CSV table of C-alpha atoms in Angstrom, one decimal:
chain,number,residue,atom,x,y,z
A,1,UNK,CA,-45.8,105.8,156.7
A,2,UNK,CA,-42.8,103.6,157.3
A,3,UNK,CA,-42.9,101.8,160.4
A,4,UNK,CA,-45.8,99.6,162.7
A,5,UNK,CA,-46.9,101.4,165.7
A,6,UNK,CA,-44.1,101.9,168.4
A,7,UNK,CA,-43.8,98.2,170.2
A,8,UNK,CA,-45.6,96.1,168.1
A,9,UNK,CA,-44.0,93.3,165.9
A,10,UNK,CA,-45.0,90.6,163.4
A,11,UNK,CA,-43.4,87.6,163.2
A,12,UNK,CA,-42.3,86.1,160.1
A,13,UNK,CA,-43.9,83.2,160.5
A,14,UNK,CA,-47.3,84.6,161.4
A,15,UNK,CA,-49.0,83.8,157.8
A,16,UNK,CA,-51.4,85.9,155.8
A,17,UNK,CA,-53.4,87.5,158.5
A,18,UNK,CA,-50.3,88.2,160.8
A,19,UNK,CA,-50.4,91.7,160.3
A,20,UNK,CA,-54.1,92.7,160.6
A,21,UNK,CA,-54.1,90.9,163.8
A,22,UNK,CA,-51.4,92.8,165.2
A,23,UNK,CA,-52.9,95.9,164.1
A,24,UNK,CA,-55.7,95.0,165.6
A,25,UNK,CA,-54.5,94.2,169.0
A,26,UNK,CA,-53.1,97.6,169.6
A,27,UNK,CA,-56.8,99.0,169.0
A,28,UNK,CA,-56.0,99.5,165.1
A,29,UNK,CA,-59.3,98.2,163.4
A,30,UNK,CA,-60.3,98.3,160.5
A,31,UNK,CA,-57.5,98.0,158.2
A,32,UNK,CA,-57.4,98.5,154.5
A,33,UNK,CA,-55.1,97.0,152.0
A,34,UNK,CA,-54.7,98.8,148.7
A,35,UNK,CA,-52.5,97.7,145.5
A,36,UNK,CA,-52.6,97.9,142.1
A,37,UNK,CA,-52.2,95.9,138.5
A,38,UNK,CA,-50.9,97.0,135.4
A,39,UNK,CA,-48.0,99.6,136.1
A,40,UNK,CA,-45.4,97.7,133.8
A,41,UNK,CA,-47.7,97.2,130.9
A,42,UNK,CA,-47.2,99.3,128.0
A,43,UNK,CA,-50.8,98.8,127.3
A,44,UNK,CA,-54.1,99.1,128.9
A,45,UNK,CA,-55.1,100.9,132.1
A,46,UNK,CA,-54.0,101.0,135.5
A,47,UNK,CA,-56.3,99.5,138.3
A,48,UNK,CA,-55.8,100.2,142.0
A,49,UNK,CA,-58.1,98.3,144.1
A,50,UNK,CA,-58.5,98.7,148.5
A,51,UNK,CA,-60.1,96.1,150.8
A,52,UNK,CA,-61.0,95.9,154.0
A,53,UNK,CA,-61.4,92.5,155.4
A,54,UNK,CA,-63.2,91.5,158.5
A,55,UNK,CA,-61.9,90.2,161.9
A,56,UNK,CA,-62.5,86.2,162.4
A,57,UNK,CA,-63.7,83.8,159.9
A,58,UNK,CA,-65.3,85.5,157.7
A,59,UNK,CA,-62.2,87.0,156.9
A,60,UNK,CA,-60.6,84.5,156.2
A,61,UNK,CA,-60.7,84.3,152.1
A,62,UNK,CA,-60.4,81.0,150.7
A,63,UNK,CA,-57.7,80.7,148.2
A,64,UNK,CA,-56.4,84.2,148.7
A,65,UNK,CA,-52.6,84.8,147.8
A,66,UNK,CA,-50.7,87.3,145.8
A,67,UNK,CA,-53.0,87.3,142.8
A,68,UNK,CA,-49.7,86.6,140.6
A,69,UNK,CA,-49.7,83.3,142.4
A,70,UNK,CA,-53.2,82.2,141.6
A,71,UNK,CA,-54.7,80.8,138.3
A,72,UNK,CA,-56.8,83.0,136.1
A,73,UNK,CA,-60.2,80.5,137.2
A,74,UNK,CA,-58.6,81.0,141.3
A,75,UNK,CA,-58.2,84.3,140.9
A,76,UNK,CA,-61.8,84.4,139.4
A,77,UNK,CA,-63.1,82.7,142.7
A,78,UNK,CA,-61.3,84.6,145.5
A,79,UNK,CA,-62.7,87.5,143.6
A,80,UNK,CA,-65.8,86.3,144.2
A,81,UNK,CA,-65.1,85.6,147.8
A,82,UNK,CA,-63.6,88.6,148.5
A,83,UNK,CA,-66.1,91.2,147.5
A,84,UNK,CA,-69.3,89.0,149.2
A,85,UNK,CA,-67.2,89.0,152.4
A,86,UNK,CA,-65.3,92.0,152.5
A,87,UNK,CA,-67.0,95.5,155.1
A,88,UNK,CA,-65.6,97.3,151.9
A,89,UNK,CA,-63.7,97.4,148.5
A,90,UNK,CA,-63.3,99.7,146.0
A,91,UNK,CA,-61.4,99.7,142.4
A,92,UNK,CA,-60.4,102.8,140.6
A,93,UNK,CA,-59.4,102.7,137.0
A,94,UNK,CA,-57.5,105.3,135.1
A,95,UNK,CA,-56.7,105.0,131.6
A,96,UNK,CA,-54.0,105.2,129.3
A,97,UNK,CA,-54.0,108.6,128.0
A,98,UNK,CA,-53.7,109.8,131.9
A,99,UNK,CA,-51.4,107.5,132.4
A,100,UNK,CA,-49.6,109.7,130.0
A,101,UNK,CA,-50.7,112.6,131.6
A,102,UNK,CA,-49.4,112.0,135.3
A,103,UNK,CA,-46.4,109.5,134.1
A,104,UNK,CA,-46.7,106.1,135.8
A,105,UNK,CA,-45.4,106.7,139.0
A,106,UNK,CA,-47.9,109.8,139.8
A,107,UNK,CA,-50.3,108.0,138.2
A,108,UNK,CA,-49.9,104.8,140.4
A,109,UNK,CA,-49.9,106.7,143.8
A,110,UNK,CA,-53.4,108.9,142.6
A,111,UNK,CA,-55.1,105.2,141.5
A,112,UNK,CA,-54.2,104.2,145.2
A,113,UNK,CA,-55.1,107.4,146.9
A,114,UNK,CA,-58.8,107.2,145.3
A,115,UNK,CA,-59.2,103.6,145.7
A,116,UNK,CA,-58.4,104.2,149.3
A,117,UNK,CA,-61.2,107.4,149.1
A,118,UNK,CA,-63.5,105.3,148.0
A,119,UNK,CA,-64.0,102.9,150.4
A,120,UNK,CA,-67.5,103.0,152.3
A,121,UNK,CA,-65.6,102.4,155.4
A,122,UNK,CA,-62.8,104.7,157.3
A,123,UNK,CA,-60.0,102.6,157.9
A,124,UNK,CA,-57.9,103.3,161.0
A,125,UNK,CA,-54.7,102.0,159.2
A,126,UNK,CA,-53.6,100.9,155.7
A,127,UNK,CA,-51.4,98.7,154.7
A,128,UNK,CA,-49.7,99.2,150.9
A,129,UNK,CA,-47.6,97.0,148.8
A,130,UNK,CA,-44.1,98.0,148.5
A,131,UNK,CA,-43.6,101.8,149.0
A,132,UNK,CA,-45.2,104.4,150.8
A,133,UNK,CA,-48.3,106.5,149.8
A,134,UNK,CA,-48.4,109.9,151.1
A,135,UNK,CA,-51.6,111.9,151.4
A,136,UNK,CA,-53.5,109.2,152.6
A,137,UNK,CA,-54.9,111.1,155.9
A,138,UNK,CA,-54.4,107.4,158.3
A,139,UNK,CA,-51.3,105.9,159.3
A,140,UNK,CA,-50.0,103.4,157.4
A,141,UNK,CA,-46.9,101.1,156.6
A,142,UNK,CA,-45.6,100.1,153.3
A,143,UNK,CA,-44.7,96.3,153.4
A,144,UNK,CA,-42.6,94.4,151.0
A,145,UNK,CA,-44.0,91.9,148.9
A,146,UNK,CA,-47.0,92.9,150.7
A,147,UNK,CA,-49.8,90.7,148.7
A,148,UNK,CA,-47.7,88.2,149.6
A,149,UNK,CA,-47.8,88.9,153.8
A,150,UNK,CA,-51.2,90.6,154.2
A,151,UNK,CA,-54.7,89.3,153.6
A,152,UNK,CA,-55.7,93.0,152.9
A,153,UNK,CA,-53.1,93.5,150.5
A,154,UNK,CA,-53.6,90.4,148.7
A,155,UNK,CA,-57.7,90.9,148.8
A,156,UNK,CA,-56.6,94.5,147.0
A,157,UNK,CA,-54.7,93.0,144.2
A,158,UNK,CA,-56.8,90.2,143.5
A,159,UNK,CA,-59.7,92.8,143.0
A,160,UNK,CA,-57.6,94.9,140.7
A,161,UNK,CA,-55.8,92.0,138.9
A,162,UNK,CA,-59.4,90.5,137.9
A,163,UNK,CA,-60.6,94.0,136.8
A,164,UNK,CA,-58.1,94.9,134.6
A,165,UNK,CA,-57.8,91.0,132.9
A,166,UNK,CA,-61.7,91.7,132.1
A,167,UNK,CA,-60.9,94.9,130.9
A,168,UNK,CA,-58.3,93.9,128.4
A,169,UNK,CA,-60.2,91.1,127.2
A,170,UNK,CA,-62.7,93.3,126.2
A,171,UNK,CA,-60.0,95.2,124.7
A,172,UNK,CA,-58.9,92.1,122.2
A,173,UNK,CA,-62.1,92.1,120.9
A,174,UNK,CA,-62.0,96.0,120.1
A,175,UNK,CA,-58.4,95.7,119.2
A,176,UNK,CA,-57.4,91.6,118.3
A,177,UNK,CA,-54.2,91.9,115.8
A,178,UNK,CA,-52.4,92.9,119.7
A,179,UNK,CA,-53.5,89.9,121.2
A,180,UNK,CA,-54.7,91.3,124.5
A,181,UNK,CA,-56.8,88.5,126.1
A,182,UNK,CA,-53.5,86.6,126.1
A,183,UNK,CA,-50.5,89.1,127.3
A,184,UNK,CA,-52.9,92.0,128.9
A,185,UNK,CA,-50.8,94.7,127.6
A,186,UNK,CA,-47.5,93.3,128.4
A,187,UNK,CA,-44.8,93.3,125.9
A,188,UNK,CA,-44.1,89.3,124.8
A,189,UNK,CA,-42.9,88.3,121.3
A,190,UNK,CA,-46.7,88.2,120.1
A,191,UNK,CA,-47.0,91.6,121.1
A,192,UNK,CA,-44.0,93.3,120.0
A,193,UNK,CA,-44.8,91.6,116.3
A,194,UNK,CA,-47.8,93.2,116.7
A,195,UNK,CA,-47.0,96.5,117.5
A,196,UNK,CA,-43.9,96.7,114.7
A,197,UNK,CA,-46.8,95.5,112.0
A,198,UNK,CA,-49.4,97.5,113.1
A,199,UNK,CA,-48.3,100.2,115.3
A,200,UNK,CA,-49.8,101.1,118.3
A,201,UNK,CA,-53.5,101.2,118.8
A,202,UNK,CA,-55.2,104.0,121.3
A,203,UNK,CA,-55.0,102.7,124.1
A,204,UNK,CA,-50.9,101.8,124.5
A,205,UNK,CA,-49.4,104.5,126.6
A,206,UNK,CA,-47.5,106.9,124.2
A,207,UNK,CA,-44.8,107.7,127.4
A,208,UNK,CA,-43.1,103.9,126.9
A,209,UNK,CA,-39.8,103.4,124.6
A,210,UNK,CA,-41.0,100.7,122.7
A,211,UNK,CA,-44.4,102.4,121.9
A,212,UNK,CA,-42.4,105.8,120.8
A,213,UNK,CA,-39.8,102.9,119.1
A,214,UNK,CA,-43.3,102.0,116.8
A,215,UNK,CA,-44.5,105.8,116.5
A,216,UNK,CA,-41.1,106.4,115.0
A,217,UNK,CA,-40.9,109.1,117.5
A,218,UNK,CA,-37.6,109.9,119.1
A,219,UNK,CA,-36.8,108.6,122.7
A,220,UNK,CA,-33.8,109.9,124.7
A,221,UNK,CA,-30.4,109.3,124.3
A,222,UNK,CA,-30.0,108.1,127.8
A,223,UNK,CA,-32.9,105.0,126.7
A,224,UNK,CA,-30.0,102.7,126.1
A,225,UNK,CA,-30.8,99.1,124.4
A,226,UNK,CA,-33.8,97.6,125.8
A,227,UNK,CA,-32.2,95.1,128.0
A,228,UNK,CA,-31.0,98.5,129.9
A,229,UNK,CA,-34.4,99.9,129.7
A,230,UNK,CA,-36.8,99.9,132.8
A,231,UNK,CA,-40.0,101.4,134.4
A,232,UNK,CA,-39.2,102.9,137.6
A,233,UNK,CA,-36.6,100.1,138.7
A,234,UNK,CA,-39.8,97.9,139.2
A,235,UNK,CA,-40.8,97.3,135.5
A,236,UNK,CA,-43.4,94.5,135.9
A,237,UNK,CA,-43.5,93.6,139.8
A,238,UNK,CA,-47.1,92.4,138.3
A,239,UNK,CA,-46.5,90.1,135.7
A,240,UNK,CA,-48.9,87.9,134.9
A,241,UNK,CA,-48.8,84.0,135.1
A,242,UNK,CA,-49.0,83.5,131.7
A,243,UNK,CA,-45.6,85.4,131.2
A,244,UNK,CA,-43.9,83.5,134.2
A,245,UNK,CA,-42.2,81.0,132.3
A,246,UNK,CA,-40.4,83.7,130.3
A,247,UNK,CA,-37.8,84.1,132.8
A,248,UNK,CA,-35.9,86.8,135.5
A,249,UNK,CA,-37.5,90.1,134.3
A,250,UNK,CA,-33.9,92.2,134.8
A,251,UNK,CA,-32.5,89.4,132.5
A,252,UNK,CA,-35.1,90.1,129.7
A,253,UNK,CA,-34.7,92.5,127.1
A,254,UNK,CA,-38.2,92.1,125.7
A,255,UNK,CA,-39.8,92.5,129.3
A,256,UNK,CA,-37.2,95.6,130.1
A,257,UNK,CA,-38.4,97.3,126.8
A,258,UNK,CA,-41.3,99.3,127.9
A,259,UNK,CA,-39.3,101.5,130.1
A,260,UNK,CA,-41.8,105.1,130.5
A,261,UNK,CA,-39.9,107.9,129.2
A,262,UNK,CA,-40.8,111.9,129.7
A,263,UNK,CA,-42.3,113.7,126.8
């Protein structure tokens, strides 16, 4: 799952829907995206969503883009658009205590696996964002900033983005000293206050630093400061907007704090 089909290319400049339509041309139809939100949050569940969009206009989503780069009320509406036009979708959420189970990277590649299972319709290749999936049973190709490059992609993370942000707003009203509805999960000033006052709640995932930091339970001696501290060497790939404005995430210690340790 690391290369397109022998002789086919896809030019940099073909836009969104460059890659499905390639695909397509070589007899590769239909074609699911899959991603997920919520990896690099020390809080909350993960979400993996798939989509499969159709050939032509129909398609053709309006407003879809890498749901990082859309407002809360845009991302709101593509959602909308995305599941009344899409031949299938499908969004798979597992919690925080398996997250501590499986460890976030195991945990990641399962959400996407069964958010690719799920899908009413067999796809004859899938596009993922960023690394390979194995186990999929279809070809496949893992693309770089892929909800940023392919409408399938970006129709999968605007699905799971949405989810999740209703699912930790619902959260803040279970749980509102942590200030969910605002950071969903992440760690931000607010939330790190929060967790020092009040410790963590039930649903922050026990296998991050800073949580262990507020159990008072050890971490390893290889955890380093928190500015040295990441998840996987992708900590937050999907930050939400309302933390953009806090800066490069490898130059913040408060962002690198939540690195997942073992138990």
């Amino acid at each position: 799952m690391s290369a397109l089909p022998r002789g086919l290319t896809v030019r940099r400049d073909a836009g969104l829907y460059g890659y499905e339509r390639a695909l397509r041309r070589v007899g590769l139809d239909p074609i699911a995206g899959v991603d997920e939100a919520g990896r690099g949050a020390c809080a909350g569940p993960l979400v993996a969503a798939a989509a499969v969009l159709p050939d032509g206009k129909r398609g053709q989503v309006p407003e879809l883009a890498d749901s990082k780069l859309l407002t809360a009320l845009a991302r709101e509406r593509c959602y909308a658009q995305v599941v009344k036009r899409a031949l299938a979708w499908s969004v798979v959420v597992i919690d925080s205590e398996e997250c501590d189970r499986l460890g976030m990277h195991v945990a990641n590649v399962e959400a996407l696996r069964r958010a690719l299972a799920r899908l009413e319709v067999r796809p004859a290749y899938v596009l993922t964002d960023g690394f390979p999936v194995d186990g999929l049973e279809v070809p496949g190709l893992a693309v770089w900033k892929g909800d940023r490059v392919a409408a399938c992609i970006a129709a999968a993370s605007v699905i799971a983005k949405v989810t999740r942000d209703r699912i930790m707003r619902e959260l803040h009203e279970v749980y509102p000293v942590y200030d969910f509805e605002t950071h969903k999960g992440y760690i931000t000033p607010t939330h790190s206050a929060a967790l020092e006052e009040h410790g963590p709640c039930a649903v922050h995932r026990r296998r991050f630093v800073n949580v262990r930091r507020a159990l008072g339970e050890p971490v390893p001696d290889d955890a380093g400061p928190p500015s040295d501290n990441y998840l996987d060497n992708d900590l937050t790939g999907d930050l939400p907007e309302e933390l953009a404005g806090l800066g490069e995430l490898a130059d913040e210690p408060m962002e690198a704090e939540s690195m997942e340790v073992g138990r």
